[in-house]
Structure formats: C-alpha cells, structure tokens
XYZ file of N, CA and C in Angstrom:
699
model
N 109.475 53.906 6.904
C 110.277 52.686 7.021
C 109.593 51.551 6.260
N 111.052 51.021 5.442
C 109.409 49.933 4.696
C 110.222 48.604 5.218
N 109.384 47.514 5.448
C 110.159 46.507 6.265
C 109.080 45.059 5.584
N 110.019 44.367 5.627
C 109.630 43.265 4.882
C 109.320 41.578 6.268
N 107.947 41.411 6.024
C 107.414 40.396 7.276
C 107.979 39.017 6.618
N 108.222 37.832 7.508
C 108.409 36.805 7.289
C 107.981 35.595 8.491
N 107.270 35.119 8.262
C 106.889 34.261 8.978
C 106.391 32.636 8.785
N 107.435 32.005 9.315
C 107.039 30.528 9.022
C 106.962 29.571 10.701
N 106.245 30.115 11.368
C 106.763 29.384 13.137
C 105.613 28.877 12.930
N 104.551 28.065 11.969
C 103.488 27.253 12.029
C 103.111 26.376 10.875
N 101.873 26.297 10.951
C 101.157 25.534 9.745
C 101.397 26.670 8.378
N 101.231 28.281 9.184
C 101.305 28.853 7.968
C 102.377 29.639 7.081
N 102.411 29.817 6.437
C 103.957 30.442 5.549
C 103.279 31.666 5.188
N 103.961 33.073 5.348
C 103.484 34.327 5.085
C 104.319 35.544 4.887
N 104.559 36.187 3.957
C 105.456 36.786 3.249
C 104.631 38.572 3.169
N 105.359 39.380 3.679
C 104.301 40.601 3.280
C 105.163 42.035 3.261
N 105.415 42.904 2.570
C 105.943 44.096 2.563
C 104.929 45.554 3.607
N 105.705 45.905 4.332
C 104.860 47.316 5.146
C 105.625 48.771 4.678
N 105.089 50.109 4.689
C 105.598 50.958 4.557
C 105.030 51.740 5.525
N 105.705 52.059 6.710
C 105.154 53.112 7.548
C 103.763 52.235 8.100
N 102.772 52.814 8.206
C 101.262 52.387 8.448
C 100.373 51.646 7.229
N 101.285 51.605 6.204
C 100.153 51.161 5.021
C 101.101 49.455 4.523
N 99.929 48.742 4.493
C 100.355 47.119 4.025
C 100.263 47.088 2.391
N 101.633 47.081 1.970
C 101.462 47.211 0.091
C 101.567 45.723 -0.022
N 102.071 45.007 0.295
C 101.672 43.235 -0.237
C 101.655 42.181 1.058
N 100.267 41.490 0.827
C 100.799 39.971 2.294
C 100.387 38.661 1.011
N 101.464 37.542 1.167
C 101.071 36.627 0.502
C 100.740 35.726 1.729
N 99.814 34.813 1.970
C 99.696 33.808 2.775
C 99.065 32.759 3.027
N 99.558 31.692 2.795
C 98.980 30.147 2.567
C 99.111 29.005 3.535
N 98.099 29.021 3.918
C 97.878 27.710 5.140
C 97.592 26.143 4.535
N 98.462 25.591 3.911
C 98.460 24.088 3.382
C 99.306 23.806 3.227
N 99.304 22.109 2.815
C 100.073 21.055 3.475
C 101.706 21.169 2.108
N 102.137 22.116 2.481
C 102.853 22.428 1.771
C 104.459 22.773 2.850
N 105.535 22.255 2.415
C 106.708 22.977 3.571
C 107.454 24.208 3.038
N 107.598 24.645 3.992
C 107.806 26.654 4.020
C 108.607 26.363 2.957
N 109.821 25.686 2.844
C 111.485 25.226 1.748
C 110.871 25.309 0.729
N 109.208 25.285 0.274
C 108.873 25.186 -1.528
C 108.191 26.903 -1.192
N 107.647 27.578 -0.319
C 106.766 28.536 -0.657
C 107.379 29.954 -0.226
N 107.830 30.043 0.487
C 108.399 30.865 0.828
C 108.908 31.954 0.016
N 110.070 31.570 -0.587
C 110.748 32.606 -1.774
C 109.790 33.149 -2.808
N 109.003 31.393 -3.173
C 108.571 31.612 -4.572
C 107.448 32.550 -4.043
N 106.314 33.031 -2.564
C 105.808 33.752 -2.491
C 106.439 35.224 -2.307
N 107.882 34.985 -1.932
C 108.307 36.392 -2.093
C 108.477 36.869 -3.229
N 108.605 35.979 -4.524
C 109.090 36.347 -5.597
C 107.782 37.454 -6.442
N 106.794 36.181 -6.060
C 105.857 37.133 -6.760
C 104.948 38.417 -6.170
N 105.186 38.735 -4.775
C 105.036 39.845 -4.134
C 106.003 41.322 -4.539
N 107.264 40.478 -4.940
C 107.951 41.562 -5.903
C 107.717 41.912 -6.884
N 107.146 41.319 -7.616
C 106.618 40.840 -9.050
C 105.477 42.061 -9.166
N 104.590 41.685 -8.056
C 103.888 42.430 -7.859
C 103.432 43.912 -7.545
N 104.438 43.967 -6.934
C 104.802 45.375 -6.364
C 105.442 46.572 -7.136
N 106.437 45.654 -8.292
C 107.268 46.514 -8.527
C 108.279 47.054 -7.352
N 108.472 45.715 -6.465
C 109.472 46.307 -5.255
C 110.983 45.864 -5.510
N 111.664 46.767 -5.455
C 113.240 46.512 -5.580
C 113.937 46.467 -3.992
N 114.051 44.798 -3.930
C 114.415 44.367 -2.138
C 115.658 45.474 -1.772
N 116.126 46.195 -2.707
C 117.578 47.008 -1.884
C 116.878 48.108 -1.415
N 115.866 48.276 -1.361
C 114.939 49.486 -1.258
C 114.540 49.969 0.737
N 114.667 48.061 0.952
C 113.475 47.806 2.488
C 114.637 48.012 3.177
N 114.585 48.389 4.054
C 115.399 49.300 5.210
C 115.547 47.970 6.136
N 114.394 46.844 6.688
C 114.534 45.881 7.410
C 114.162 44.752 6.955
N 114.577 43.669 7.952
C 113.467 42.359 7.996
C 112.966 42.111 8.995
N 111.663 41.821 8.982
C 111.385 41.084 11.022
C 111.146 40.331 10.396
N 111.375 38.867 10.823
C 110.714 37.901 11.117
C 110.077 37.205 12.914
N 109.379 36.205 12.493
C 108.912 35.689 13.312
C 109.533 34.744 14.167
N 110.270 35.324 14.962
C 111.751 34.725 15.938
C 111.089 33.538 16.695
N 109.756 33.280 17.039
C 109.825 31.949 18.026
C 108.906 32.152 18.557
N 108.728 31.193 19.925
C 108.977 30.009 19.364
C 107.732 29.644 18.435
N 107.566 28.262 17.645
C 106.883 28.033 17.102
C 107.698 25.824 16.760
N 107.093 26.197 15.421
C 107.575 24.386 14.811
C 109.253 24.848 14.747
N 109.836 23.267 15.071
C 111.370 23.969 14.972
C 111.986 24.059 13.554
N 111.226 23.279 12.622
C 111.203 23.203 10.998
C 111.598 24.639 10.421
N 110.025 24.702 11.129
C 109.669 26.153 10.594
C 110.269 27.455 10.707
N 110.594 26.838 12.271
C 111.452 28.564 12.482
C 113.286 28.556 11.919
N 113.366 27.503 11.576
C 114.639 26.938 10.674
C 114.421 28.117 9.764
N 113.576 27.456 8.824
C 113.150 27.901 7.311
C 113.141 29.651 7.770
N 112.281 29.791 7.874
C 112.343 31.139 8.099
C 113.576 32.241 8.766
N 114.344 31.666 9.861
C 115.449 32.210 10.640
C 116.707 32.332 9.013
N 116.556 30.607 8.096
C 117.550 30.979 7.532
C 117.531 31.708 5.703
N 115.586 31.994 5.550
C 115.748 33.061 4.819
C 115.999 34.237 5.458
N 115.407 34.721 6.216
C 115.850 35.850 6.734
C 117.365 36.470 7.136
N 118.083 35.149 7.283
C 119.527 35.654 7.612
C 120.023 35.438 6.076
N 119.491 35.017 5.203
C 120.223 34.763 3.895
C 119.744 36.738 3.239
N 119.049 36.697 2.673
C 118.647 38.498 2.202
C 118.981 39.323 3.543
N 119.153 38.996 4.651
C 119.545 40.308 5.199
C 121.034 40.066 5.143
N 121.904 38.914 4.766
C 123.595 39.412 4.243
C 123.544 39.811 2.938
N 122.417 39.446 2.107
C 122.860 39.673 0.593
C 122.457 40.982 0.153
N 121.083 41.181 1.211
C 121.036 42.880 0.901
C 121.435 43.906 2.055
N 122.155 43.699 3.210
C 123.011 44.011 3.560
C 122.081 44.738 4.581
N 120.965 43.998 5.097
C 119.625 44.732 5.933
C 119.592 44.200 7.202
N 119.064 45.177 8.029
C 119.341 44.631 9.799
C 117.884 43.507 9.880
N 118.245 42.890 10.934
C 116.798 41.836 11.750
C 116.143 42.463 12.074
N 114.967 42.062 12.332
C 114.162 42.485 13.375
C 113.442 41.327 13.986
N 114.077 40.760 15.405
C 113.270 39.428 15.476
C 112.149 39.674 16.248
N 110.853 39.351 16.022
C 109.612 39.431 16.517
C 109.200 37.908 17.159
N 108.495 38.337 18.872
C 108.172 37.405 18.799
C 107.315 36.597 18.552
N 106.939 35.445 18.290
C 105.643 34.886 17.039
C 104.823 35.065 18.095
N 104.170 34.647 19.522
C 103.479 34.828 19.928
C 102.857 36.685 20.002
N 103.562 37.253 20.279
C 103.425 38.607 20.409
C 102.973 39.363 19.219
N 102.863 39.111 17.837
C 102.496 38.786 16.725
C 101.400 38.582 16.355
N 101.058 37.385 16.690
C 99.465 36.548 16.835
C 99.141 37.433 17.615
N 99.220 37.756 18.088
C 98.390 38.820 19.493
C 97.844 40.390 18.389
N 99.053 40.486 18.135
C 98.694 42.040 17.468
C 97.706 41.820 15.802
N 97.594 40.278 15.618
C 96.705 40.373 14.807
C 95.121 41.388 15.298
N 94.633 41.051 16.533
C 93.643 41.242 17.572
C 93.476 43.027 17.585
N 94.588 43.363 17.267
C 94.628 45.397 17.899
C 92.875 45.673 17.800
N 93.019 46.348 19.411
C 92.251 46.965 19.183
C 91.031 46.790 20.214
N 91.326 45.366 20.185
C 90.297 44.535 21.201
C 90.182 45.282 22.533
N 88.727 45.293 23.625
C 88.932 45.597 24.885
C 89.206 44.378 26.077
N 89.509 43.022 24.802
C 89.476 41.839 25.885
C 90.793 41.623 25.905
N 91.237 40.584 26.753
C 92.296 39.758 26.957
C 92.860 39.041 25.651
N 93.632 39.003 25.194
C 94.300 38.240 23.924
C 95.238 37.395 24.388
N 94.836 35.660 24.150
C 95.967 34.548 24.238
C 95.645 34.029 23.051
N 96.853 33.791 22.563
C 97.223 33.202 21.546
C 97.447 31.819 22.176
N 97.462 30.806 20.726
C 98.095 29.323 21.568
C 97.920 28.602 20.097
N 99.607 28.033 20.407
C 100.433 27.150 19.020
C 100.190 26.081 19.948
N 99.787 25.308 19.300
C 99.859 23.512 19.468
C 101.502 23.257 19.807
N 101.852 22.939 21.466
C 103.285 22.443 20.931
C 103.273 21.054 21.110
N 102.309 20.084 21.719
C 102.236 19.259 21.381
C 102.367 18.899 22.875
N 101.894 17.198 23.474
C 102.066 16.716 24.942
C 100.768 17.367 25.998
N 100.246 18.050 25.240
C 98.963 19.068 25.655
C 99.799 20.218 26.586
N 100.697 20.685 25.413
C 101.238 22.271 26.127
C 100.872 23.231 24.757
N 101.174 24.146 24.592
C 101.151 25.324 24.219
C 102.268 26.303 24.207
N 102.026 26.932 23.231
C 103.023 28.350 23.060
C 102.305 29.414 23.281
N 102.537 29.918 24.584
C 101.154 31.376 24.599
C 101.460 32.374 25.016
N 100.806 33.496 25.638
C 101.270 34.637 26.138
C 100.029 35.097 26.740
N 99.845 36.261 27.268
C 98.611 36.775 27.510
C 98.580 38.358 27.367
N 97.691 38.751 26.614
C 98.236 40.045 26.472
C 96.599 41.376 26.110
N 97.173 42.386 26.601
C 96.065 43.222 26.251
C 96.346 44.641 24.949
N 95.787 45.561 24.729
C 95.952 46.570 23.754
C 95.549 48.057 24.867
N 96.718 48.574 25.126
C 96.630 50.003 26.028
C 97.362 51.182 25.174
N 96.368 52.350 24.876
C 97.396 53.550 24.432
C 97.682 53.569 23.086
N 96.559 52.241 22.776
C 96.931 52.203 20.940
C 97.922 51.227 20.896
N 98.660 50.356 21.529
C 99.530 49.351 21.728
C 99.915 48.547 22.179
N 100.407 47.570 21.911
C 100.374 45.907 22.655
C 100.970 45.895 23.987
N 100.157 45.451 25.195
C 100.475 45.687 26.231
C 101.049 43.747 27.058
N 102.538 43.406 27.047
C 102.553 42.228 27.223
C 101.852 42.013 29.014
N 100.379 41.385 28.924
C 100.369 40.803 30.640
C 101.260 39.497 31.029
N 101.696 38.935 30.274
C 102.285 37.739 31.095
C 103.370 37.316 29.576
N 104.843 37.046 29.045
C 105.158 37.336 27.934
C 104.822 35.647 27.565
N 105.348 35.583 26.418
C 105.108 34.355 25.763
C 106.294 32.980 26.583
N 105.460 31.989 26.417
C 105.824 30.547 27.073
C 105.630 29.622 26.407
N 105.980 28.419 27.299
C 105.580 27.016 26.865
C 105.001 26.354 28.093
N 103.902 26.238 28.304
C 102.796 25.675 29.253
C 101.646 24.864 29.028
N 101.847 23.989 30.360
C 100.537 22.972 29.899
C 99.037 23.750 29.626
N 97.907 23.340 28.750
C 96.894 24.133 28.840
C 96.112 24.505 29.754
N 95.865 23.676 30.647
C 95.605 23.640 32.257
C 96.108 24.884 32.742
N 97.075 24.797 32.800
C 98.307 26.345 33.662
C 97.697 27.501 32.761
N 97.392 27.456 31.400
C 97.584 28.895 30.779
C 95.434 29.276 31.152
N 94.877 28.249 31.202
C 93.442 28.313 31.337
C 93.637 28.835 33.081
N 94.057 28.350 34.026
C 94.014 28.851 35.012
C 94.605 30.521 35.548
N 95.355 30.366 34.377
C 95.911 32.528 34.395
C 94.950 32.663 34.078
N 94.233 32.813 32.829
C 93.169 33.548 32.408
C 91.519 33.507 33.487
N 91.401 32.399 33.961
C 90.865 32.282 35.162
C 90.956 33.231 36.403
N 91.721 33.351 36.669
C 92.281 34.180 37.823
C 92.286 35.770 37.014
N 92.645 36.117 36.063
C 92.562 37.598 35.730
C 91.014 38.002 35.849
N 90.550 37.180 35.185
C 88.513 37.938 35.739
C 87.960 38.090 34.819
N 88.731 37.962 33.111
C 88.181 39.464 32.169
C 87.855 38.711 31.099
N 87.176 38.857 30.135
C 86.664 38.133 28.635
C 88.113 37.975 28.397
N 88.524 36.721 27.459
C 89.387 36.431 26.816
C 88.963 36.045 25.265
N 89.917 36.193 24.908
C 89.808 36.014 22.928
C 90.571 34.926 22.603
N 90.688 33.765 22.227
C 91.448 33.073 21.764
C 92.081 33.086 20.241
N 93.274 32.540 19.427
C 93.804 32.696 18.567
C 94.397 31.744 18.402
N 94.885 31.116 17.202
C 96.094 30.482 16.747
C 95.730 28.719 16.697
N 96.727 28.065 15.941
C 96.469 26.830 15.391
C 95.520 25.853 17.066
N 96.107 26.231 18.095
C 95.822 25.208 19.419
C 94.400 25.502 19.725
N 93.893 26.243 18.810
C 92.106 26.322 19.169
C 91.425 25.296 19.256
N 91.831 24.811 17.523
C 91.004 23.369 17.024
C 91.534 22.425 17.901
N 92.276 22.170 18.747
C 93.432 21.319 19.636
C 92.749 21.240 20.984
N 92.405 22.373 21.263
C 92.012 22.351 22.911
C 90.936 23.284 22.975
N 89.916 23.402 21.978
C 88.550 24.306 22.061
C 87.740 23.289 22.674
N 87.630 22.154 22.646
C 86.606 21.486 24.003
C 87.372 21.718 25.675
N 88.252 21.505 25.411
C 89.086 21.951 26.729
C 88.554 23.107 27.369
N 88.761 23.852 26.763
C 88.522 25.174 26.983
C 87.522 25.639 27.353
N 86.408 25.298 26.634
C 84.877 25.083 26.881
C 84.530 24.853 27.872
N 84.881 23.736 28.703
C 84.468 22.884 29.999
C 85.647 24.153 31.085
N 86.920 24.013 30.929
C 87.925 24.856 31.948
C 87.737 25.541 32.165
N 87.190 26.999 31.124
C 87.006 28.668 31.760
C 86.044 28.928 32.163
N 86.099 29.578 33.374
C 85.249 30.187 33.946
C 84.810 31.947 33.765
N 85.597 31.769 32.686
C 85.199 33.683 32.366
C 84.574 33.356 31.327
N 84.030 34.794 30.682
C 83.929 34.666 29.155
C 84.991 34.351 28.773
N 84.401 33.677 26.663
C 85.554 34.018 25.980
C 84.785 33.933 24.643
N 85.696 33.702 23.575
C 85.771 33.760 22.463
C 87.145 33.143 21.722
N 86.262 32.908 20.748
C 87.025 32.470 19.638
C 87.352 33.411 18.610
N 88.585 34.070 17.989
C 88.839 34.997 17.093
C 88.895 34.510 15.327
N 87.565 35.123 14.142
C 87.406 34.322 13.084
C 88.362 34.265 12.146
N 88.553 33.188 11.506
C 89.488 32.892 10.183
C 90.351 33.830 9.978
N 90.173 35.042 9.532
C 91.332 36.041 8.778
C 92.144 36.811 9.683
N 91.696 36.296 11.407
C 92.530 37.067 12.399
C 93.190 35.803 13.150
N 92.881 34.415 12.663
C 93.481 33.465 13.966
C 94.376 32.752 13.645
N 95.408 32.934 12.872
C 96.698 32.683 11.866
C 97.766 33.506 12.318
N 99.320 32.882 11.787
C 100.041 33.558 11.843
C 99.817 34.583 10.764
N 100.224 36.283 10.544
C 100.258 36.774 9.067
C 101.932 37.430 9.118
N 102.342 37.885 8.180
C 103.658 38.293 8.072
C 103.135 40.179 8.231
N 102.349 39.951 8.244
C 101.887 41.713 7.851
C 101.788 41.830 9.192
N 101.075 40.935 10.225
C 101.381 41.557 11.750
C 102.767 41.734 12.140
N 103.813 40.728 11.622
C 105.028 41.059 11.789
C 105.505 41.399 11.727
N 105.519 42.377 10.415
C 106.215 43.495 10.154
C 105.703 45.000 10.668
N 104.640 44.900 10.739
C 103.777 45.918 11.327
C 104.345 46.407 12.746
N 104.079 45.348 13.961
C 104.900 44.780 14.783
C 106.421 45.040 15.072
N 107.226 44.864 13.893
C 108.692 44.945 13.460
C 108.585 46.534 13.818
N 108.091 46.935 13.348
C 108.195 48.709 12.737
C 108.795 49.336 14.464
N 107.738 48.868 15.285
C 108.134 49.654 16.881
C 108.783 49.171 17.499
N 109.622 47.623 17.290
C 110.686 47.238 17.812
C 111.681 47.465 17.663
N 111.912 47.977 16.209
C 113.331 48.623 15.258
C 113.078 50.053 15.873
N 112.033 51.212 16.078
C 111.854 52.271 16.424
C 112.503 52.021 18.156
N 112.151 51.141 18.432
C 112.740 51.182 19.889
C 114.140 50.328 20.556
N 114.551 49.891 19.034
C 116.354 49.678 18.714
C 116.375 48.526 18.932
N 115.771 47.762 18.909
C 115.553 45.867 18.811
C 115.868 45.822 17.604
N 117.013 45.693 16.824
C 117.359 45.099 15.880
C 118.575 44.469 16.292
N 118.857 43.530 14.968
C 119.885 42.861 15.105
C 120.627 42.754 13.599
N 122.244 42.083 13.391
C 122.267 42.063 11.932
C 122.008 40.571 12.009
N 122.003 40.147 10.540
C 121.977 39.139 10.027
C 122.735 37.511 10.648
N 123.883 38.047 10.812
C 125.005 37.569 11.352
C 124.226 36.477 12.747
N 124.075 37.167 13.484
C 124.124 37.231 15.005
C 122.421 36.666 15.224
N 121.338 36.583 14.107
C 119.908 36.115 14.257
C 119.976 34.767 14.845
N 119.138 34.112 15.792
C 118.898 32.703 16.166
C 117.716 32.679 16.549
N 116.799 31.656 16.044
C 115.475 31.712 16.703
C 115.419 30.964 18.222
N 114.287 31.727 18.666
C 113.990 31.562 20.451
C 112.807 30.081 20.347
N 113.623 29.435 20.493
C 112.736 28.047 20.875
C 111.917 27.642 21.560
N 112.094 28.349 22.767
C 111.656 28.271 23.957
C 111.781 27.050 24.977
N 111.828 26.023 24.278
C 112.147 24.422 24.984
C 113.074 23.961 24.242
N 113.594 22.725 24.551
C 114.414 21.317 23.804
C 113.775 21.330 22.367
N 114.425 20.700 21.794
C 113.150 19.834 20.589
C 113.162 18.229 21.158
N 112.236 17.713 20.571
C 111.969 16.274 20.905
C 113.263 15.395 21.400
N 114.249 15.599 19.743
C 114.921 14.707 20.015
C 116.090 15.191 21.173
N 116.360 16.257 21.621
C 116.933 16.848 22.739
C 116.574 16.746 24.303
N 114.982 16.433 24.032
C 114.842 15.794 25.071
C 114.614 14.387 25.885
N 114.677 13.445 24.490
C 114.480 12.009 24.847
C 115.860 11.912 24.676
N 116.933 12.605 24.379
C 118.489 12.585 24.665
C 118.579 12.868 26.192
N 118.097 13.722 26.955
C 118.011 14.310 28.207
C 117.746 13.279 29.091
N 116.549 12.400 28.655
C 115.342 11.692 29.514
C 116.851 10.348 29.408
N 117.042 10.183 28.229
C 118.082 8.684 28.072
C 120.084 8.758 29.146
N 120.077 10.025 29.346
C 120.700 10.455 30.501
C 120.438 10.289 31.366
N 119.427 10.968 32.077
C 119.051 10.662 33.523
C 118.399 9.012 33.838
C-alpha cells in the first residue's frame, strides 16, 4: 500500500510518501513560513524526486486534529483537493496519536502536548504493546495541571513530545512526581511519515473515508467561537 502523509496541525508542515514498511520520501520544515506557501511546493518536489506518479498512491492520511485551526484548514483542504482529483480515499489520523507513534517502541509512557494556548494542551497518553500503539487515555484538550496529574497517578516514566515542551517544560519539572523525559529534536515534531505510517493500519482496519465527507476534529471552539459564546451568556 503506498499512501501519501500530510501534515500541517502545527508549527510544522510535512509532506512524505510510505510504501508498505519502507519511507521513500519525508519533506519537513519547521519555520516561520504558512503551510498555503509550502506545502504543495514540498509535495512537488518529493515527486520530483521520487519519480512518483500521484495516480499510483492508493491513499491519503492526513493529520485530522486537533491541532492550529489554520493549519488543519490548510491541510484538511489539500488533502480533500488530490483525493477528488486523483480520485483517492482519506485516511484521517489523529495528530495527537501520530506524535505518539513518532516514539514506537518506547517501554515508557508517551504524551504528546500541542500548545493550545490559555495553559491547555492537546494531548493523549499512550503506550506501545504487541508492536503497536496502545491508546491509554485518547487525545484531548486539557489544562496542563489535569494532564500532569494523569501521568502522576499512572506511576510509570513518561516521555514527553511536541511543540508544548518549550511552553510548559518548567511546569513540568516542578509538577511530576514520576520520572520523565524529554524526547530529542528528530522525534518531538509533527512528521508526515508517522502519519502515513500510522495511516497504513487505520485503512487496514477500514478507517477510511472519501474526499467528499473529510472534516478536521478540532476538538474545542476556536477563539473567535468562543468569545461569541462568552458575549451570549
């Protein structure tokens, strides 16, 4: 199955082709750049590269949520644009669950955590059983407090991941009472190659979708939805 990753639910933009078990291209760039300029033009030259002909990839996963709502724009509406034009099913992955499987492999606890801003988070908690991602608690939107006190209460080394490190790594420091860790540079990013990787056993286990019918999972309001809410009550 060759399936094509897409992921824009952060700071980073990441584009990557999978075939079966083997990663033939990941493009991926973390700067101050918006997904609307990098995106394509990194898909373009991953084709370029490859010698890949897009009528070829059987899927798309992208990175369904939640994440920036920009971002998961950009990404929800390349992904629904090439999967009508090449006539290819979804595969929506979720971004936290993702970030996690960057980790395979680990014997610790894996939380991920996106900055969502207000001192909450986008997280999950999760372990690796049987060779595969085992969800302990699925992905949310929680204050950091709440997600430091799960991991508290489970008992076990934890690994941290994802943009909310640099955000709440003194936090964190002083709050846990277990071990932990910090996971380095080339694993604590979104990548499109976990996503598609990822993609592969969700489509194997009939989580697809078409093109048509894709919407990304937000998980909350956006801002202005909720100071619309707050100006109601």
């Amino acid at each position: 199955m060759k399936i094509l990753g897409i992921d824009s639910s952060g700071l980073v933009a990441s584009v990557a082709v999978t075939e079966d078990d083997n990663l033939l291209a990941e493009y991926t760039v973390n700067y101050k750049k918006t997904h609307s300029q990098t995106l394509l033009p990194m898909l373009d030259e991953i084709v370029k590269m490859t010698e890949l002909q897009l009528d070829t990839i059987d899927a798309i996963a992208v990175a369904a949520g939640p994440g920036s709502f920009t971002g998961l724009r950009i990404g929800s509406a390349t992904a629904k644009g090439l999967g009508l034009a090449l006539k290819k099913p979804l595969i929506p992955v979720p971004t936290v669950d993702a970030l996690a499987y960057n980790l395979w492999g680990t014997e610790n606890v894996v939380c991920p955590l996106m900055d969502a801003r207000r001192n909450q988070v986008y997280t999950g908690i999760y372990e690796f059983e049987n060779g595969g991602l085992k969800v302990i608690e699925k992905q949310m939107a929680v204050g950091i407090d709440e997600i430091a006190q799960k991991l508290n209460d489970l008992g076990r080394k934890v690994v941290f991941l994802g943009d909310g490190v640099p955000v709440y790594k003194q936090f964190l420091k002083e709050a846990m009472d277990v071990p932990f860790d910090f996971a380095p540079a080339h694993m604590n990013r979104q990548r499109a190659g976990a996503v598609a990787s990822l993609g592969h056993f969700y489509a194997l286990a009939g989580n697809i979708q078409s093109a048509k019918e894709h919407q990304p999972d937000y998980l909350r309001l956006s801002q202005a939805e909720r100071e619309r809410a707050e100006k109601k009550k």
